[in-house]
C-alpha positions as protocol buffer text, in pm:
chain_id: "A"
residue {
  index: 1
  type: UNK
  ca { x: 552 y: -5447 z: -148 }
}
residue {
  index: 2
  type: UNK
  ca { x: 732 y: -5116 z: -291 }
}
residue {
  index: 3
  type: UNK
  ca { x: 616 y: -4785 z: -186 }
}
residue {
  index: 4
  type: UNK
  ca { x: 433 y: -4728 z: -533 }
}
residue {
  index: 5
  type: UNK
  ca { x: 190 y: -5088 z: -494 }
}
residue {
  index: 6
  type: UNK
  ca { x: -134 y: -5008 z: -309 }
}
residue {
  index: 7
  type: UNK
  ca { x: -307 y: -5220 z: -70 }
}
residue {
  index: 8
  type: UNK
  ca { x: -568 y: -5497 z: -264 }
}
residue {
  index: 9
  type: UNK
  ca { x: -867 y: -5284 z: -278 }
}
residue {
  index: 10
  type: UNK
  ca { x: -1073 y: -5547 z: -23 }
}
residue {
  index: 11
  type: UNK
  ca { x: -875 y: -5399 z: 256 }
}
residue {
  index: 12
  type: UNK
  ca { x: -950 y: -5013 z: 140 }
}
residue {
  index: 13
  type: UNK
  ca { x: -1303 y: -4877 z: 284 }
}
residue {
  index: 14
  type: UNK
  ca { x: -1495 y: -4623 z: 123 }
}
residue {
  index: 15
  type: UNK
  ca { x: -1614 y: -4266 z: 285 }
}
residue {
  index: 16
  type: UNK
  ca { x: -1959 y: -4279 z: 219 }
}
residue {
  index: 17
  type: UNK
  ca { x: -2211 y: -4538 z: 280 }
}
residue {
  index: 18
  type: UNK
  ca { x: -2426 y: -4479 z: -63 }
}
residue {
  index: 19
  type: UNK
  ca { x: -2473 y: -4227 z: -287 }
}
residue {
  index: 20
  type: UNK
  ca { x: -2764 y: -4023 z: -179 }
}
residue {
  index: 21
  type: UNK
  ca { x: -3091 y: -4052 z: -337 }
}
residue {
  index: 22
  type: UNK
  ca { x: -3305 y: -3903 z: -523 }
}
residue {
  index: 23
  type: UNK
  ca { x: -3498 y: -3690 z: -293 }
}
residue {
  index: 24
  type: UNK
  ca { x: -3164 y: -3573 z: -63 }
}
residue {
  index: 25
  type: UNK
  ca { x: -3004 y: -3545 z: -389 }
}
residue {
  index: 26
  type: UNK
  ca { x: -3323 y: -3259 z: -500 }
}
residue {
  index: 27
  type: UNK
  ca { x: -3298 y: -3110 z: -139 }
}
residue {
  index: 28
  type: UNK
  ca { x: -2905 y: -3067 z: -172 }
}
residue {
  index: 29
  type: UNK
  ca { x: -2974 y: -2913 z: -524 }
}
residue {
  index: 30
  type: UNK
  ca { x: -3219 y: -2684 z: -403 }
}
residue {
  index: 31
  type: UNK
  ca { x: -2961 y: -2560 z: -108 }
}
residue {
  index: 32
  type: UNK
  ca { x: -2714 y: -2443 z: -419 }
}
residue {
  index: 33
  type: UNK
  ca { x: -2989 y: -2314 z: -662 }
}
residue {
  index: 34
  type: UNK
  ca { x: -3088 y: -2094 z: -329 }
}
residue {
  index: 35
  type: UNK
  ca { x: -2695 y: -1936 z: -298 }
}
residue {
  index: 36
  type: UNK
  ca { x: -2712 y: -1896 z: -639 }
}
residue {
  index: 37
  type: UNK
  ca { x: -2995 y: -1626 z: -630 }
}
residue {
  index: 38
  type: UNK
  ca { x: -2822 y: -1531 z: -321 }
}
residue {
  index: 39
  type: UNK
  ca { x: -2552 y: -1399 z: -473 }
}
residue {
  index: 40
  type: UNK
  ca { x: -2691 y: -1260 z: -796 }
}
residue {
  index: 41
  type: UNK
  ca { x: -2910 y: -1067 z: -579 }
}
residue {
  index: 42
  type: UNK
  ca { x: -2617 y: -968 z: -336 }
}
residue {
  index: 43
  type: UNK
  ca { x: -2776 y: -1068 z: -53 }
}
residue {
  index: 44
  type: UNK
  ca { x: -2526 y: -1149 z: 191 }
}
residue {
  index: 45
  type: UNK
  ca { x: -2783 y: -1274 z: 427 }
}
residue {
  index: 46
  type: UNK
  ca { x: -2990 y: -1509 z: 256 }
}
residue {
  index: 47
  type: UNK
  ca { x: -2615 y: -1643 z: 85 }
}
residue {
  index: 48
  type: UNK
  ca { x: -2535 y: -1681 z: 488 }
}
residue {
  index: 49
  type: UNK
  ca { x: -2856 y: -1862 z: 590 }
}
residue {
  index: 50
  type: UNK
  ca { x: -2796 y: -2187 z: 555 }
}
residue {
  index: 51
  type: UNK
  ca { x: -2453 y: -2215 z: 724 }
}
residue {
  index: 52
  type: UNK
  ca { x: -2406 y: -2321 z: 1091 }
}
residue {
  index: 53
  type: UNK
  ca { x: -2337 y: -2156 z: 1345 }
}
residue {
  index: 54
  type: UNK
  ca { x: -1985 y: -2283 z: 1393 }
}
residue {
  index: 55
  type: UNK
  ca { x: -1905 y: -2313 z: 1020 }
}
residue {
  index: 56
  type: UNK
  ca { x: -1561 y: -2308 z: 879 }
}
residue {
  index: 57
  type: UNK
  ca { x: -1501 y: -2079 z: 574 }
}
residue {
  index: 58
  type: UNK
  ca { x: -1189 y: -2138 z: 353 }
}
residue {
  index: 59
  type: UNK
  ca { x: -1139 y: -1904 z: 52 }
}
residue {
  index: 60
  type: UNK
  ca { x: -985 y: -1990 z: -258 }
}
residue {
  index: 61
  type: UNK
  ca { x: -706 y: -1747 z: -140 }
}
residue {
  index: 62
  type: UNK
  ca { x: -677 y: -1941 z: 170 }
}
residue {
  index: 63
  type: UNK
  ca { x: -871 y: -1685 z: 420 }
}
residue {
  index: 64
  type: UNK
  ca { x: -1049 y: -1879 z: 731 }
}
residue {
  index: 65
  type: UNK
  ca { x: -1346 y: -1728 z: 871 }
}
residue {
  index: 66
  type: UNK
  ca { x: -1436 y: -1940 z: 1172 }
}
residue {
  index: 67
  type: UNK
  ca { x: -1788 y: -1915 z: 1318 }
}
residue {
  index: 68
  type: UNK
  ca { x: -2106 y: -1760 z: 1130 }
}
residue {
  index: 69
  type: UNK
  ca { x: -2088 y: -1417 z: 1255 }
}
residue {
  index: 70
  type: UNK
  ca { x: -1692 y: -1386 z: 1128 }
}
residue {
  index: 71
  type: UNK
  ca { x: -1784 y: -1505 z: 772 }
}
residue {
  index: 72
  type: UNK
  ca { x: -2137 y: -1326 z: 723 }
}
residue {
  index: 73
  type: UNK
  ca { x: -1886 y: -988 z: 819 }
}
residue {
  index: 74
  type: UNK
  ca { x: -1769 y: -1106 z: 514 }
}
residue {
  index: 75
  type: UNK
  ca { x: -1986 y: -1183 z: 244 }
}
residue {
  index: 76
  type: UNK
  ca { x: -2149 y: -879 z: 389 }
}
residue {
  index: 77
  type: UNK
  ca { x: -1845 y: -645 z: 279 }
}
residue {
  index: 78
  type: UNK
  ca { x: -1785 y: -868 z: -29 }
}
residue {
  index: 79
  type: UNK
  ca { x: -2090 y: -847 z: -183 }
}
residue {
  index: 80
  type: UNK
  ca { x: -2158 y: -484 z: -92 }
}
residue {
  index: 81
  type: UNK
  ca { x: -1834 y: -419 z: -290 }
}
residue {
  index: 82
  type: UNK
  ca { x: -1900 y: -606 z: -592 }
}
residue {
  index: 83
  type: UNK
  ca { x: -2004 y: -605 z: -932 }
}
residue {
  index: 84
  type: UNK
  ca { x: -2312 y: -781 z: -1132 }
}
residue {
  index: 85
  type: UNK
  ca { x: -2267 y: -1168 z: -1178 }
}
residue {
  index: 86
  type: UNK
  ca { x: -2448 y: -1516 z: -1233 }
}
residue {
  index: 87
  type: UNK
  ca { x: -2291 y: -1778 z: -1044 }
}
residue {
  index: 88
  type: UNK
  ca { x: -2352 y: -2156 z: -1082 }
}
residue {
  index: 89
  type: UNK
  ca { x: -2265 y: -2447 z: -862 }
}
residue {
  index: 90
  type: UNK
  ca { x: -2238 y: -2758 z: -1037 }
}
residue {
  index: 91
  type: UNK
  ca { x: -2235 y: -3085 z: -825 }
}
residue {
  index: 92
  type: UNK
  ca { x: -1959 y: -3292 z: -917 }
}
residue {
  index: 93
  type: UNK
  ca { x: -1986 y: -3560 z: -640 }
}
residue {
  index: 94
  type: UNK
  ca { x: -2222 y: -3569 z: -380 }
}
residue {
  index: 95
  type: UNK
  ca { x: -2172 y: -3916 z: -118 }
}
residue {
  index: 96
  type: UNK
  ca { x: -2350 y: -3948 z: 274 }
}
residue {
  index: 97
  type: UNK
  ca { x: -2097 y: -4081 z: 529 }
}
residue {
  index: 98
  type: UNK
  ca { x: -2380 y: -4115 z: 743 }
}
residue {
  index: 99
  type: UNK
  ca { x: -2780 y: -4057 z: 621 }
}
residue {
  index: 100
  type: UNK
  ca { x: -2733 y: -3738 z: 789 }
}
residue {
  index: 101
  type: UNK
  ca { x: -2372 y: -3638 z: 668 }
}
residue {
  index: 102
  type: UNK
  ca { x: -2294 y: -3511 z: 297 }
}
residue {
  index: 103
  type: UNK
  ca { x: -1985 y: -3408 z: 178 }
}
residue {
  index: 104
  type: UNK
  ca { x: -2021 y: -3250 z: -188 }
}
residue {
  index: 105
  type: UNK
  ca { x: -1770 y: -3159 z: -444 }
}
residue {
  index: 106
  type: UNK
  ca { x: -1854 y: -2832 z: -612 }
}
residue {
  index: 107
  type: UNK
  ca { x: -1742 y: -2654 z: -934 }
}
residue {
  index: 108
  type: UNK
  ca { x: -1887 y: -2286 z: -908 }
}
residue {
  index: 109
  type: UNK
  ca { x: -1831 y: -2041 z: -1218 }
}
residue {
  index: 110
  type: UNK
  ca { x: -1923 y: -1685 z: -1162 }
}
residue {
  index: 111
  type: UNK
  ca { x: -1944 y: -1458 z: -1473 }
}
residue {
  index: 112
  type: UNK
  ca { x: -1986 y: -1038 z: -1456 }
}
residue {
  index: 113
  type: UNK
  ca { x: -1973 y: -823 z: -1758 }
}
residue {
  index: 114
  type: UNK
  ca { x: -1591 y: -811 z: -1759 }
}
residue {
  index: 115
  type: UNK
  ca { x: -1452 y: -1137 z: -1614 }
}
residue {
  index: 116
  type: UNK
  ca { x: -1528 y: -1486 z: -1580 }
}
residue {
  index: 117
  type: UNK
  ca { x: -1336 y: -1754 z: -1335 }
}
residue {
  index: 118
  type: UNK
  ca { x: -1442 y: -2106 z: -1112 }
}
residue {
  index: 119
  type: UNK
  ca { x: -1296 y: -2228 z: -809 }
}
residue {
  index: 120
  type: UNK
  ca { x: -1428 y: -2583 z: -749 }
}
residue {
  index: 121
  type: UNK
  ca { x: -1480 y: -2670 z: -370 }
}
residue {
  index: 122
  type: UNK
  ca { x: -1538 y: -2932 z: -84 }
}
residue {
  index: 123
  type: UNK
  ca { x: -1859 y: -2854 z: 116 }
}
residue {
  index: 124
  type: UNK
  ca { x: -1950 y: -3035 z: 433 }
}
residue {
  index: 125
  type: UNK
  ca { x: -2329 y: -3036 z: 510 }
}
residue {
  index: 126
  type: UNK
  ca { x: -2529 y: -3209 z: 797 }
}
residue {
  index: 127
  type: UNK
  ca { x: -2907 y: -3245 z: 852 }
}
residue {
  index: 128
  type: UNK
  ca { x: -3106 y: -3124 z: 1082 }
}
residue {
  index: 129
  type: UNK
  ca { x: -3506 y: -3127 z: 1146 }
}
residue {
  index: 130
  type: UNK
  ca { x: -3562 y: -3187 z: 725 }
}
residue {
  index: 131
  type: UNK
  ca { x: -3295 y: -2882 z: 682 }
}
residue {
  index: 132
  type: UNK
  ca { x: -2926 y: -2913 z: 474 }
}
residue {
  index: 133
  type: UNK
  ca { x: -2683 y: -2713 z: 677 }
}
residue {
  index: 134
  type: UNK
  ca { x: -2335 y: -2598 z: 589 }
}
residue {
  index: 135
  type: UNK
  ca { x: -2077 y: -2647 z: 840 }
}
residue {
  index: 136
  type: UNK
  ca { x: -1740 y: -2667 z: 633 }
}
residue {
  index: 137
  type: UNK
  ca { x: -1614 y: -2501 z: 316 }
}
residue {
  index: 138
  type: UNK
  ca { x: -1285 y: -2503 z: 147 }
}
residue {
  index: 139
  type: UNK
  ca { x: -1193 y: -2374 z: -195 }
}
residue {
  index: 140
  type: UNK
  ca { x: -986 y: -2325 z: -461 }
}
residue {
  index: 141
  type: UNK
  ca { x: -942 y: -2111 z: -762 }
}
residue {
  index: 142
  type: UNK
  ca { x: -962 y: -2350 z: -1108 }
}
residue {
  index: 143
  type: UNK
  ca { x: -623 y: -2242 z: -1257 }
}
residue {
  index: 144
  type: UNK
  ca { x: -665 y: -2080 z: -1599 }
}
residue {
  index: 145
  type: UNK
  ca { x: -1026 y: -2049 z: -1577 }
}
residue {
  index: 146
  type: UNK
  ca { x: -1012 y: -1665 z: -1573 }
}
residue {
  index: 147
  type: UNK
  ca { x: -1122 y: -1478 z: -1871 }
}
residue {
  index: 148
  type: UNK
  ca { x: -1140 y: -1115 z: -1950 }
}
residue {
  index: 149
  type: UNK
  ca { x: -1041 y: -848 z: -1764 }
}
residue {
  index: 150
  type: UNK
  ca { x: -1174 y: -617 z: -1563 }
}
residue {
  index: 151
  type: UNK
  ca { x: -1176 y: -259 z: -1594 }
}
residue {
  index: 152
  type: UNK
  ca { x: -993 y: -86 z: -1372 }
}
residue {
  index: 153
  type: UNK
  ca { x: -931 y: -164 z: -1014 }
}
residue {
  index: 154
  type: UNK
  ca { x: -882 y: -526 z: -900 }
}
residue {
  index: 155
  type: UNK
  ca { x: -1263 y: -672 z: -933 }
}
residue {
  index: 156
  type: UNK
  ca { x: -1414 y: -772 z: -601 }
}
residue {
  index: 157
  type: UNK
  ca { x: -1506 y: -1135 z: -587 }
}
residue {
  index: 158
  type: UNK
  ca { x: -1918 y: -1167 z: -566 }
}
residue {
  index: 159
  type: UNK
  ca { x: -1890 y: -1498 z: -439 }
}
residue {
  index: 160
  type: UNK
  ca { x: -1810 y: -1607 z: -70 }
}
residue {
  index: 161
  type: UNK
  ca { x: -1559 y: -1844 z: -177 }
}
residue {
  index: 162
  type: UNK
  ca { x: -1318 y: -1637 z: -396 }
}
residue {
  index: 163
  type: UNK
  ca { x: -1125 y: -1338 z: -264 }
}
């Protein structure tokens, strides 16, 4: 077999064990609909809620924060320091490895006044006691989805997961 045949796909497994139904599929939702108003109302600390306590954070510029406190310090700063936006989160793909275990491919669009741009992300969630938790993030920035320009200095990402 040459290096560019694959495997017959009997003897490939699959990440997730199903798709996740209708209700997790609502309660996931609801999770990104919260960080939405989250960060349209700046609030770092209702953005940081849901996250656990030993989350990973991965910026589309390739900053780590490592632990909650580290990347609320953050969103704290970032948020403070930026302007007006609506952000989105669209769910691209959303599969359970186990009935407690999501993982959940994001496209997020932000939009202020002057600019526009996405970054589309992996998220990691787990549940606990009837509650979605995020434990892992990593993004990255949607290349050419920037529009406009912002007026004068460098604009200050309103979203946790640009930079």
């Amino acid at each position: 077999m040459s290096s560019h045949e694959h495997a017959p796909s009997i003897a490939r497994p699959t990440a997730g064990i199903s798709d996740a139904d209708t209700a997790t599929t609502v309660e996931i939702q609801a999770l990104f609909r919260t960080l939405e108003s989250a960060l349209e109302a700046k609030d770092a600390a209702a953005f940081d809620q849901p996250f656990t306590e030993d989350v990973v954070f991965i910026t589309p510029a390739g900053a780590i924060f490592r632990g909650w406190d580290e990347m609320h310090s953050y969103h704290r700063k970032v948020l403070g320091d930026s302007p007006d936006a609506r952000a989105h989160f669209e769910l691209l793909a959303l599969r359970l490895l186990t009935p407690e275990h999501a993982v959940v491919n994001v496209e997020q669009t932000l939009h202020t006044a002057e600019f526009s741009i996405a970054n589309r992300g992996t998220w990691v969630l787990l549940e606990r006691n009837g509650s979605w938790w995020v434990c892992s993030v990593h993004n990255t920035n949607v290349a050419g989805s920037a529009e406009g320009r912002p007026t004068g200095r460098r604009p200050r990402p309103v979203d946790s997961s640009t930079e």
